[in-house]
Amino acid sequence: MKTILVFIAFCFSGNLAAQQVQWANKTIKYSTDLGGKQNGIKRILGKPDAFPQGGPSPNAWMPKQALDGYEWVEVGFENPQTVKQVAVFENLNAGCVVRIAVDNGSGKYQTVWSRKLNYKTPTFKAVLPADRNYYFKRKRRKIQEAPEVLNPGIEHAILDNAVSGVVAVRVEFNFALLPGQKQVDAIGISDSEVPIEATVNTIPAFEQLPTATVIPTGAVLPENCFVSYDGQKLFMTDGTQDKEVIYSCTQNNGSWSLPVLESDLLNTNDTYNYIVAHYPAFILKGGKSYSKGTGETGYEFLDKNYQPIGLLKIAGYSNYDPTTSATITEDAKTLVMGIETDMTQGGHDLYFATRKEDGTYSFLQNMGKTINSAAEESSPYLLSDQHTLLFCSNGFSSYGSYDIYVTYRLDDTWKKWSEPINLGSKVNTSDYEDLPFYDEKKEKLYFISVDDGHQVLKSIALPKADLIKK
């Protein structure tokens, strides 16, 4: 963890602001491509998203001969510029770049950098980002002991002489130089020798938050935590048994009591039982078995006495995964769901659906590439303003594996969202964070975290003024 934090701190060099930096915005030619949405050639475009955390990512290019072959890629940039540096972000086993050439608009490439004998790329260590099969809660209970990934790194190729008017770059790789799998996250150019680095997209207010505290849960392995609308109960699902059941804590002199088993009326499902919404008019509970092709989703509405009042049905509902995550507005008019379908950008994506007059919901619509990556997006939580959305992802620059982000709805289509902002290192660690819930009355964020190999429930004071845009 210390290695990653030091690396991130170095990213904020004061000299970086003076640089003119561009990231590749189009592919021209390339040697091979795995194809598909994950690890395809287009994943090399744009700014880094598998850095600074390093490690394997669906958001990085992996060519067919990534183990031990010769591969190359030619990428273009939006504007011609003077180039003194080319930076190649190798998120797995860095040190395989052997030649770099640039095109200054002539249509011909000139070699500007070659790997010298015995030269080694500076690298750092990172932990392997989590496998969703282990960490996507309600699916597996045990925490994976993640092996180390050696030498993710950035090839900062400093040119002997700056070249003006560069419009394209060709990078050649010899993947036989190092053992193991290889991936390439991004390619950037700069007019300066100051190393181009990757940064986590966060804001100062999030870095100034107090330290998160662990909420004692006794023998309960906490998942899907949710505070009731009146603030008197903290619900959570216990993941220690084959049948996952709901417990709750009560307020006790400003703190939460140890969890106790909830009513059988909340634990009627055979395998999964979890709450995703708790409002005065209804509770939305997940984990119910359902019949495919009927529009049933596994979610049901309950009244305040935990009595069933209807199933949540979505037109044409289909899901590749046995589990989903969801959030819903208090008026029940809009549903946001983390799900994997034919239309996802990679793994789970965030979708929305609107309620129809008959009480069912329209077809799920993808919420766009700005917030849906080639990796995983899940665990949405929509705040009462219906514009602020918390979610979990391993598809953006982060502090570790799965981090918690916030994004803001930009119009009424529900398809345009702002670039995700990481909630910062006081919330996100070098391991795993997921399943956020924000208590707007107490201005406190609750979330699941892996702490020293143990899954725990944490809370942190987070002012609404820092989280919700006016």
GROMACS .gro file of C-alpha atoms in nm:
model
  470
    1MET     CA    1   0.000   0.000   0.000
    2LYS     CA    2   0.279   0.244   0.088
    3THR     CA    3   0.439   0.186  -0.251
    4ILE     CA    4   0.121   0.280  -0.433
    5LEU     CA    5   0.059   0.590  -0.222
    6VAL     CA    6   0.414   0.713  -0.275
    7PHE     CA    7   0.374   0.657  -0.646
    8ILE     CA    8   0.049   0.856  -0.647
    9ALA     CA    9   0.202   1.139  -0.448
   10PHE     CA   10   0.478   1.166  -0.704
   11CYS     CA   11   0.214   1.209  -0.974
   12PHE     CA   12   0.123   1.554  -0.848
   13SER     CA   13   0.451   1.720  -0.943
   14GLY     CA   14   0.423   2.095  -0.966
   15ASN     CA   15   0.618   2.089  -1.294
   16LEU     CA   16   0.355   1.873  -1.461
   17ALA     CA   17   0.117   2.167  -1.504
   18ALA     CA   18   0.363   2.328  -1.746
   19GLN     CA   19   0.363   2.025  -1.974
   20GLN     CA   20   0.163   1.992  -2.291
   21VAL     CA   21   0.039   1.633  -2.266
   22GLN     CA   22  -0.178   1.446  -2.512
   23TRP     CA   23  -0.310   1.091  -2.499
   24ALA     CA   24  -0.359   0.876  -2.806
   25ASN     CA   25  -0.712   0.931  -2.941
   26LYS     CA   26  -0.718   0.694  -3.239
   27THR     CA   27  -0.557   0.374  -3.360
   28ILE     CA   28  -0.401   0.377  -3.707
   29LYS     CA   29  -0.252   0.029  -3.743
   30TYR     CA   30  -0.159  -0.252  -3.507
   31SER     CA   31  -0.013  -0.601  -3.520
   32THR     CA   32  -0.278  -0.811  -3.345
   33ASP     CA   33  -0.589  -0.766  -3.137
   34LEU     CA   34  -0.787  -1.002  -2.918
   35GLY     CA   35  -1.106  -0.830  -3.033
   36GLY     CA   36  -1.410  -0.769  -2.821
   37LYS     CA   37  -1.481  -0.497  -2.569
   38GLN     CA   38  -1.233  -0.616  -2.310
   39ASN     CA   39  -0.859  -0.593  -2.380
   40GLY     CA   40  -0.921  -0.484  -2.741
   41ILE     CA   41  -0.699  -0.234  -2.921
   42LYS     CA   42  -0.927   0.059  -2.838
   43ARG     CA   43  -0.852   0.010  -2.472
   44ILE     CA   44  -0.513   0.172  -2.533
   45LEU     CA   45  -0.677   0.505  -2.619
   46GLY     CA   46  -0.729   0.794  -2.380
   47LYS     CA   47  -0.566   0.864  -2.048
   48PRO     CA   48  -0.453   0.576  -1.823
   49ASP     CA   49  -0.720   0.392  -1.629
   50ALA     CA   50  -0.519   0.088  -1.516
   51PHE     CA   51  -0.267   0.323  -1.350
   52PRO     CA   52  -0.148   0.414  -1.095
   53GLN     CA   53  -0.280   0.093  -0.939
   54GLY     CA   54  -0.122  -0.135  -1.200
   55GLY     CA   55  -0.203  -0.500  -1.253
   56PRO     CA   56  -0.432  -0.675  -1.504
   57SER     CA   57  -0.727  -0.481  -1.640
   58PRO     CA   58  -0.994  -0.528  -1.908
   59ASN     CA   59  -0.926  -0.160  -1.990
   60ALA     CA   60  -0.580  -0.233  -2.133
   61TRP     CA   61  -0.471  -0.369  -2.474
   62MET     CA   62  -0.353  -0.728  -2.475
   63PRO     CA   63  -0.223  -0.848  -2.815
   64LYS     CA   64  -0.229  -1.212  -2.920
   65GLN     CA   65   0.144  -1.266  -2.864
   66ALA     CA   66   0.160  -1.083  -2.533
   67LEU     CA   67   0.349  -1.367  -2.364
   68ASP     CA   68   0.659  -1.382  -2.580
   69GLY     CA   69   0.606  -1.232  -2.926
   70TYR     CA   70   0.680  -0.920  -3.130
   71GLU     CA   71   0.391  -0.669  -3.145
   72TRP     CA   72   0.343  -0.308  -3.248
   73VAL     CA   73   0.085  -0.032  -3.255
   74GLU     CA   74   0.051   0.302  -3.435
   75VAL     CA   75  -0.165   0.566  -3.266
   76GLY     CA   76  -0.269   0.918  -3.361
   77PHE     CA   77  -0.320   1.234  -3.157
   78GLU     CA   78  -0.581   1.507  -3.187
   79ASN     CA   79  -0.342   1.797  -3.242
   80PRO     CA   80   0.014   1.819  -3.386
   81GLN     CA   81   0.266   1.910  -3.118
   82THR     CA   82   0.634   1.918  -3.029
   83VAL     CA   83   0.739   1.593  -2.864
   84LYS     CA   84   1.030   1.549  -2.628
   85GLN     CA   85   0.887   1.247  -2.444
   86VAL     CA   86   0.676   0.943  -2.526
   87ALA     CA   87   0.532   0.756  -2.225
   88VAL     CA   88   0.407   0.398  -2.260
   89PHE     CA   89   0.204   0.267  -1.965
   90GLU     CA   90   0.263  -0.109  -1.928
   91ASN     CA   91   0.037  -0.229  -1.649
   92LEU     CA   92   0.171  -0.586  -1.655
   93ASN     CA   93   0.542  -0.674  -1.657
   94ALA     CA   94   0.680  -0.349  -1.793
   95GLY     CA   95   1.006  -0.325  -1.984
   96CYS     CA   96   0.919  -0.463  -2.327
   97VAL     CA   97   0.921  -0.146  -2.538
   98VAL     CA   98   1.213  -0.177  -2.784
   99ARG     CA   99   1.157   0.098  -3.039
  100ILE     CA  100   0.957   0.421  -3.075
  101ALA     CA  101   0.908   0.617  -3.396
  102VAL     CA  102   0.712   0.936  -3.467
  103ASP     CA  103   0.536   1.083  -3.770
  104ASN     CA  104   0.549   1.462  -3.802
  105GLY     CA  105   0.286   1.476  -4.074
  106SER     CA  106   0.498   1.341  -4.358
  107GLY     CA  107   0.333   1.001  -4.343
  108LYS     CA  108   0.669   0.839  -4.266
  109TYR     CA  109   0.794   0.728  -3.925
  110GLN     CA  110   1.139   0.818  -3.798
  111THR     CA  111   1.293   0.626  -3.511
  112VAL     CA  112   1.351   0.851  -3.210
  113TRP     CA  113   1.417   0.601  -2.931
  114SER     CA  114   1.553   0.246  -2.902
  115ARG     CA  115   1.610   0.030  -2.598
  116LYS     CA  116   1.975   0.030  -2.502
  117LEU     CA  117   2.159  -0.282  -2.397
  118ASN     CA  118   2.102  -0.371  -2.029
  119TYR     CA  119   1.855  -0.082  -1.988
  120LYS     CA  120   1.573  -0.158  -1.743
  121THR     CA  121   1.240   0.022  -1.715
  122PRO     CA  122   1.172   0.168  -1.368
  123THR     CA  123   0.887  -0.031  -1.214
  124PHE     CA  124   0.687  -0.061  -0.894
  125LYS     CA  125   0.492  -0.331  -0.716
  126ALA     CA  126   0.115  -0.351  -0.700
  127VAL     CA  127  -0.138  -0.595  -0.565
  128LEU     CA  128  -0.350  -0.790  -0.807
  129PRO     CA  129  -0.690  -0.622  -0.851
  130ALA     CA  130  -0.965  -0.841  -0.717
  131ASP     CA  131  -1.149  -1.103  -0.914
  132ARG     CA  132  -1.519  -1.016  -0.906
  133ASN     CA  133  -1.603  -1.383  -0.844
  134TYR     CA  134  -1.440  -1.341  -0.505
  135TYR     CA  135  -1.529  -0.985  -0.423
  136PHE     CA  136  -1.869  -0.921  -0.576
  137LYS     CA  137  -2.069  -0.966  -0.259
  138ARG     CA  138  -2.364  -1.201  -0.225
  139LYS     CA  139  -2.170  -1.433  -0.454
  140ARG     CA  140  -1.863  -1.549  -0.264
  141ARG     CA  141  -1.791  -1.514   0.105
  142LYS     CA  142  -1.420  -1.577   0.131
  143ILE     CA  143  -1.155  -1.314   0.065
  144GLN     CA  144  -0.899  -1.402  -0.197
  145GLU     CA  145  -0.535  -1.377  -0.098
  146ALA     CA  146  -0.419  -1.178  -0.399
  147PRO     CA  147  -0.070  -1.260  -0.529
  148GLU     CA  148   0.169  -0.981  -0.608
  149VAL     CA  149   0.212  -0.860  -0.964
  150LEU     CA  150   0.571  -0.765  -1.033
  151ASN     CA  151   0.682  -0.457  -1.225
  152PRO     CA  152   0.397  -0.258  -1.369
  153GLY     CA  153   0.571   0.054  -1.495
  154ILE     CA  154   0.590   0.345  -1.733
  155GLU     CA  155   0.842   0.365  -2.015
  156HIS     CA  156   0.938   0.733  -2.019
  157ALA     CA  157   1.121   0.754  -2.351
  158ILE     CA  158   1.307   1.086  -2.352
  159LEU     CA  159   1.406   1.188  -2.703
  160ASP     CA  160   1.758   1.316  -2.768
  161ASN     CA  161   1.609   1.591  -2.983
  162ALA     CA  162   1.254   1.726  -2.971
  163VAL     CA  163   1.045   1.668  -3.284
  164SER     CA  164   0.789   1.930  -3.385
  165GLY     CA  165   0.449   1.872  -3.544
  166VAL     CA  166   0.411   1.509  -3.429
  167VAL     CA  167   0.072   1.361  -3.523
  168ALA     CA  168   0.132   0.988  -3.467
  169VAL     CA  169   0.354   0.746  -3.277
  170ARG     CA  170   0.459   0.389  -3.347
  171VAL     CA  171   0.558   0.171  -3.051
  172GLU     CA  172   0.721  -0.170  -3.096
  173PHE     CA  173   0.735  -0.437  -2.826
  174ASN     CA  174   0.942  -0.751  -2.771
  175PHE     CA  175   0.737  -0.938  -2.512
  176ALA     CA  176   0.997  -1.216  -2.492
  177LEU     CA  177   1.217  -0.985  -2.284
  178LEU     CA  178   1.021  -1.065  -1.968
  179PRO     CA  179   0.816  -1.366  -1.854
  180GLY     CA  180   0.445  -1.347  -1.785
  181GLN     CA  181   0.143  -1.181  -1.940
  182LYS     CA  182   0.160  -0.824  -2.078
  183GLN     CA  183  -0.090  -0.541  -2.116
  184VAL     CA  184  -0.060  -0.180  -2.233
  185ASP     CA  185  -0.284   0.081  -2.072
  186ALA     CA  186  -0.207   0.407  -2.255
  187ILE     CA  187   0.038   0.606  -2.468
  188GLY     CA  188   0.106   0.973  -2.402
  189ILE     CA  189   0.328   1.243  -2.555
  190SER     CA  190   0.474   1.556  -2.399
  191ASP     CA  191   0.692   1.852  -2.494
  192SER     CA  192   0.884   1.817  -2.165
  193GLU     CA  193   1.128   1.578  -2.001
  194VAL     CA  194   0.923   1.586  -1.679
  195PRO     CA  195   0.785   1.230  -1.653
  196ILE     CA  196   0.422   1.192  -1.756
  197GLU     CA  197   0.239   1.023  -1.471
  198ALA     CA  198  -0.110   0.889  -1.402
  199THR     CA  199  -0.329   1.046  -1.136
  200VAL     CA  200  -0.640   0.939  -0.952
  201ASN     CA  201  -0.930   1.171  -1.036
  202THR     CA  202  -1.031   1.295  -0.693
  203ILE     CA  203  -1.081   1.633  -0.523
  204PRO     CA  204  -0.906   1.795  -0.224
  205ALA     CA  205  -1.221   1.785  -0.009
  206PHE     CA  206  -1.223   1.405  -0.020
  207GLU     CA  207  -0.858   1.387   0.083
  208GLN     CA  208  -0.935   1.607   0.386
  209LEU     CA  209  -1.199   1.374   0.530
  210PRO     CA  210  -1.142   1.218   0.874
  211THR     CA  211  -1.028   0.859   0.910
  212ALA     CA  212  -1.297   0.599   0.843
  213THR     CA  213  -1.402   0.393   1.144
  214VAL     CA  214  -1.495   0.026   1.163
  215ILE     CA  215  -1.846  -0.052   1.293
  216PRO     CA  216  -1.842  -0.368   1.511
  217THR     CA  217  -2.064  -0.641   1.365
  218GLY     CA  218  -1.977  -0.934   1.589
  219ALA     CA  219  -1.991  -1.267   1.408
  220VAL     CA  220  -2.181  -1.115   1.114
  221LEU     CA  221  -1.993  -1.083   0.784
  222PRO     CA  222  -2.146  -0.753   0.668
  223GLU     CA  223  -2.283  -0.701   0.318
  224ASN     CA  224  -2.545  -0.468   0.166
  225CYS     CA  225  -2.572  -0.221   0.452
  226PHE     CA  226  -2.863   0.022   0.451
  227VAL     CA  227  -2.997   0.271   0.707
  228SER     CA  228  -3.376   0.289   0.745
  229TYR     CA  229  -3.550   0.612   0.639
  230ASP     CA  230  -3.606   0.711   1.003
  231GLY     CA  231  -3.240   0.649   1.091
  232GLN     CA  232  -3.326   0.403   1.367
  233LYS     CA  233  -3.202   0.080   1.207
  234LEU     CA  234  -2.890  -0.021   1.019
  235PHE     CA  235  -2.971  -0.325   0.806
  236MET     CA  236  -2.704  -0.561   0.678
  237THR     CA  237  -2.686  -0.905   0.521
  238ASP     CA  238  -2.475  -1.173   0.687
  239GLY     CA  239  -2.265  -1.369   0.438
  240THR     CA  240  -2.137  -1.645   0.668
  241GLN     CA  241  -2.398  -1.908   0.581
  242ASP     CA  242  -2.523  -2.065   0.258
  243LYS     CA  243  -2.849  -1.881   0.313
  244GLU     CA  244  -2.761  -1.513   0.347
  245VAL     CA  245  -2.997  -1.343   0.590
  246ILE     CA  246  -3.069  -0.989   0.706
  247TYR     CA  247  -2.964  -0.855   1.045
  248SER     CA  248  -3.013  -0.508   1.189
  249CYS     CA  249  -2.851  -0.278   1.442
  250THR     CA  250  -3.034  -0.015   1.645
  251GLN     CA  251  -2.926   0.327   1.764
  252ASN     CA  252  -2.771   0.321   2.111
  253ASN     CA  253  -2.648   0.654   2.251
  254GLY     CA  254  -2.527   0.772   1.912
  255SER     CA  255  -2.368   0.442   1.810
  256TRP     CA  256  -2.499   0.119   1.664
  257SER     CA  257  -2.571  -0.190   1.869
  258LEU     CA  258  -2.438  -0.528   1.763
  259PRO     CA  259  -2.654  -0.679   1.487
  260VAL     CA  260  -2.945  -0.909   1.569
  261LEU     CA  261  -3.135  -1.137   1.333
  262GLU     CA  262  -3.426  -0.968   1.162
  263SER     CA  263  -3.781  -1.095   1.126
  264ASP     CA  264  -3.845  -1.410   0.923
  265LEU     CA  265  -4.060  -1.189   0.699
  266LEU     CA  266  -3.738  -1.029   0.570
  267ASN     CA  267  -3.560  -1.360   0.523
  268THR     CA  268  -3.800  -1.557   0.306
  269ASN     CA  269  -3.565  -1.622   0.013
  270ASP     CA  270  -3.377  -1.951  -0.005
  271THR     CA  271  -3.030  -1.810  -0.080
  272TYR     CA  272  -3.004  -1.430  -0.092
  273ASN     CA  273  -3.179  -1.171   0.123
  274TYR     CA  274  -3.076  -0.807   0.107
  275ILE     CA  275  -3.230  -0.459   0.115
  276VAL     CA  276  -3.152  -0.198  -0.152
  277ALA     CA  277  -3.413   0.067  -0.062
  278HIS     CA  278  -3.601   0.165   0.254
  279TYR     CA  279  -3.855   0.446   0.222
  280PRO     CA  280  -4.173   0.537   0.413
  281ALA     CA  281  -4.389   0.400   0.130
  282PHE     CA  282  -4.199   0.082   0.046
  283ILE     CA  283  -3.894  -0.140   0.094
  284LEU     CA  284  -3.716  -0.294  -0.204
  285LYS     CA  285  -3.564  -0.632  -0.126
  286GLY     CA  286  -3.349  -0.854  -0.348
  287GLY     CA  287  -3.262  -1.221  -0.376
  288LYS     CA  288  -3.596  -1.373  -0.470
  289SER     CA  289  -3.586  -1.656  -0.723
  290TYR     CA  290  -3.769  -1.580  -1.047
  291SER     CA  291  -3.873  -1.728  -1.379
  292LYS     CA  292  -3.684  -1.611  -1.686
  293GLY     CA  293  -3.882  -1.457  -1.966
  294THR     CA  294  -4.147  -1.315  -1.733
  295GLY     CA  295  -3.988  -0.977  -1.664
  296GLU     CA  296  -3.926  -1.079  -1.302
  297THR     CA  297  -3.594  -0.959  -1.162
  298GLY     CA  298  -3.558  -1.118  -0.820
  299TYR     CA  299  -3.660  -0.793  -0.649
  300GLU     CA  300  -3.986  -0.742  -0.462
  301PHE     CA  301  -4.158  -0.449  -0.296
  302LEU     CA  302  -4.257  -0.478   0.071
  303ASP     CA  303  -4.460  -0.245   0.292
  304LYS     CA  304  -4.334  -0.110   0.626
  305ASN     CA  305  -4.457  -0.427   0.797
  306TYR     CA  306  -4.247  -0.641   0.559
  307GLN     CA  307  -4.554  -0.767   0.374
  308PRO     CA  308  -4.514  -0.827  -0.004
  309ILE     CA  309  -4.690  -0.566  -0.221
  310GLY     CA  310  -4.558  -0.658  -0.565
  311LEU     CA  311  -4.269  -0.782  -0.777
  312LEU     CA  312  -4.029  -0.555  -0.960
  313LYS     CA  313  -4.069  -0.641  -1.328
  314ILE     CA  314  -3.869  -0.503  -1.622
  315ALA     CA  315  -3.960  -0.541  -1.989
  316GLY     CA  316  -3.733  -0.788  -2.167
  317TYR     CA  317  -3.530  -0.850  -1.853
  318SER     CA  318  -3.225  -1.069  -1.903
  319ASN     CA  319  -2.914  -1.113  -1.692
  320TYR     CA  320  -2.597  -1.315  -1.750
  321ASP     CA  321  -2.514  -1.318  -1.378
  322PRO     CA  322  -2.713  -1.472  -1.091
  323THR     CA  323  -2.681  -1.148  -0.893
  324THR     CA  324  -2.742  -0.780  -0.957
  325SER     CA  325  -2.724  -0.457  -0.761
  326ALA     CA  326  -2.985  -0.180  -0.765
  327THR     CA  327  -3.105   0.154  -0.633
  328ILE     CA  328  -3.438   0.327  -0.682
  329THR     CA  329  -3.579   0.677  -0.635
  330GLU     CA  330  -3.819   0.742  -0.347
  331ASP     CA  331  -4.108   0.795  -0.590
  332ALA     CA  332  -4.014   0.461  -0.752
  333LYS     CA  333  -4.019   0.624  -1.098
  334THR     CA  334  -3.655   0.550  -1.185
  335LEU     CA  335  -3.451   0.238  -1.119
  336VAL     CA  336  -3.073   0.208  -1.158
  337MET     CA  337  -2.926  -0.140  -1.182
  338GLY     CA  338  -2.582  -0.299  -1.209
  339ILE     CA  339  -2.619  -0.588  -1.449
  340GLU     CA  340  -2.442  -0.780  -1.728
  341THR     CA  341  -2.620  -0.811  -2.064
  342ASP     CA  342  -2.544  -0.821  -2.436
  343MET     CA  343  -2.518  -0.442  -2.432
  344THR     CA  344  -2.261  -0.400  -2.155
  345GLN     CA  345  -1.927  -0.232  -2.223
  346GLY     CA  346  -1.750  -0.520  -2.049
  347GLY     CA  347  -1.867  -0.687  -1.729
  348HIS     CA  348  -2.145  -0.539  -1.516
  349ASP     CA  349  -2.262  -0.197  -1.636
  350LEU     CA  350  -2.500   0.058  -1.486
  351TYR     CA  351  -2.844   0.077  -1.651
  352PHE     CA  352  -3.162   0.268  -1.580
  353ALA     CA  353  -3.531   0.199  -1.636
  354THR     CA  354  -3.843   0.409  -1.582
  355ARG     CA  355  -4.176   0.299  -1.435
  356LYS     CA  356  -4.472   0.257  -1.669
  357GLU     CA  357  -4.838   0.322  -1.588
  358ASP     CA  358  -4.899  -0.043  -1.505
  359GLY     CA  359  -4.626  -0.039  -1.238
  360THR     CA  360  -4.372  -0.239  -1.438
  361TYR     CA  361  -4.053  -0.088  -1.578
  362SER     CA  362  -3.941  -0.011  -1.931
  363PHE     CA  363  -3.642  -0.172  -2.102
  364LEU     CA  364  -3.311  -0.120  -1.927
  365GLN     CA  365  -3.096   0.143  -2.099
  366ASN     CA  366  -2.720   0.168  -2.067
  367MET     CA  367  -2.608   0.482  -1.883
  368GLY     CA  368  -2.317   0.551  -2.116
  369LYS     CA  369  -1.944   0.499  -2.168
  370THR     CA  370  -1.844   0.784  -1.936
  371ILE     CA  371  -1.933   0.579  -1.630
  372ASN     CA  372  -1.933   0.227  -1.780
  373SER     CA  373  -1.588   0.088  -1.858
  374ALA     CA  374  -1.469  -0.242  -2.003
  375ALA     CA  375  -1.438  -0.367  -1.646
  376GLU     CA  376  -1.702  -0.378  -1.371
  377GLU     CA  377  -1.947  -0.114  -1.250
  378SER     CA  378  -2.190  -0.212  -0.976
  379SER     CA  379  -2.347  -0.126  -0.640
  380PRO     CA  380  -2.518   0.200  -0.743
  381TYR     CA  381  -2.665   0.426  -0.477
  382LEU     CA  382  -2.868   0.727  -0.590
  383LEU     CA  383  -2.904   1.022  -0.356
  384SER     CA  384  -3.232   1.208  -0.303
  385ASP     CA  385  -3.146   1.485  -0.551
  386GLN     CA  386  -3.159   1.215  -0.823
  387HIS     CA  387  -2.846   1.364  -0.978
  388THR     CA  388  -2.574   1.230  -0.747
  389LEU     CA  389  -2.481   0.865  -0.795
  390LEU     CA  390  -2.234   0.659  -0.592
  391PHE     CA  391  -2.107   0.333  -0.740
  392CYS     CA  392  -1.821   0.085  -0.727
  393SER     CA  393  -1.579   0.005  -1.012
  394ASN     CA  394  -1.244  -0.147  -1.098
  395GLY     CA  395  -1.239   0.025  -1.438
  396PHE     CA  396  -1.084   0.364  -1.356
  397SER     CA  397  -0.761   0.495  -1.207
  398SER     CA  398  -0.778   0.401  -0.843
  399TYR     CA  399  -0.595   0.340  -0.516
  400GLY     CA  400  -0.620  -0.037  -0.536
  401SER     CA  401  -0.874  -0.281  -0.676
  402TYR     CA  402  -1.243  -0.188  -0.652
  403ASP     CA  403  -1.296   0.174  -0.545
  404ILE     CA  404  -1.603   0.388  -0.475
  405TYR     CA  405  -1.678   0.680  -0.708
  406VAL     CA  406  -1.933   0.959  -0.745
  407THR     CA  407  -2.079   1.088  -1.072
  408TYR     CA  408  -2.338   1.355  -1.152
  409ARG     CA  409  -2.629   1.341  -1.396
  410LEU     CA  410  -2.594   1.617  -1.656
  411ASP     CA  411  -2.939   1.617  -1.818
  412ASP     CA  412  -3.281   1.454  -1.808
  413THR     CA  413  -3.193   1.161  -2.034
  414TRP     CA  414  -3.016   0.965  -1.757
  415LYS     CA  415  -2.753   0.878  -2.023
  416LYS     CA  416  -2.515   1.170  -1.971
  417TRP     CA  417  -2.302   1.165  -1.657
  418SER     CA  418  -1.990   1.346  -1.543
  419GLU     CA  419  -1.649   1.181  -1.531
  420PRO     CA  420  -1.640   0.961  -1.218
  421ILE     CA  421  -1.461   1.114  -0.919
  422ASN     CA  422  -1.280   0.881  -0.681
  423LEU     CA  423  -1.387   0.934  -0.318
  424GLY     CA  424  -1.023   0.956  -0.217
  425SER     CA  425  -0.773   0.765  -0.008
  426LYS     CA  426  -0.965   0.815   0.320
  427VAL     CA  427  -1.241   0.594   0.175
  428ASN     CA  428  -1.059   0.380  -0.081
  429THR     CA  429  -0.756   0.170   0.010
  430SER     CA  430  -0.512  -0.049  -0.181
  431ASP     CA  431  -0.759  -0.336  -0.137
  432TYR     CA  432  -1.136  -0.346  -0.193
  433GLU     CA  433  -1.426  -0.108  -0.123
  434ASP     CA  434  -1.786  -0.160  -0.233
  435LEU     CA  435  -2.158  -0.125  -0.155
  436PRO     CA  436  -2.182   0.242  -0.054
  437PHE     CA  437  -2.478   0.392   0.132
  438TYR     CA  438  -2.500   0.760   0.219
  439ASP     CA  439  -2.706   0.878   0.517
  440GLU     CA  440  -2.806   1.229   0.412
  441LYS     CA  441  -2.950   1.319   0.753
  442LYS     CA  442  -2.634   1.231   0.945
  443GLU     CA  443  -2.406   1.315   0.648
  444LYS     CA  444  -2.225   0.986   0.685
  445LEU     CA  445  -2.107   0.734   0.427
  446TYR     CA  446  -2.127   0.360   0.501
  447PHE     CA  447  -1.940   0.106   0.289
  448ILE     CA  448  -1.786  -0.240   0.286
  449SER     CA  449  -1.408  -0.263   0.297
  450VAL     CA  450  -1.145  -0.533   0.314
  451ASP     CA  451  -0.912  -0.447   0.599
  452ASP     CA  452  -0.609  -0.670   0.657
  453GLY     CA  453  -0.784  -0.961   0.487
  454HIS     CA  454  -1.111  -0.915   0.679
  455GLN     CA  455  -1.438  -0.787   0.538
  456VAL     CA  456  -1.567  -0.506   0.757
  457LEU     CA  457  -1.828  -0.231   0.764
  458LYS     CA  458  -1.689   0.122   0.779
  459SER     CA  459  -1.837   0.468   0.813
  460ILE     CA  460  -1.693   0.812   0.754
  461ALA     CA  461  -1.825   1.164   0.804
  462LEU     CA  462  -1.878   1.313   0.457
  463PRO     CA  463  -2.042   1.658   0.437
  464LYS     CA  464  -2.325   1.686   0.185
  465ALA     CA  465  -2.167   2.010   0.063
  466ASP     CA  466  -1.866   1.808  -0.054
  467LEU     CA  467  -2.070   1.531  -0.211
  468ILE     CA  468  -2.376   1.694  -0.370
  469LYS     CA  469  -2.337   1.966  -0.632
  470LYS     CA  470  -2.572   2.262  -0.602
   0.00000   0.00000   0.00000
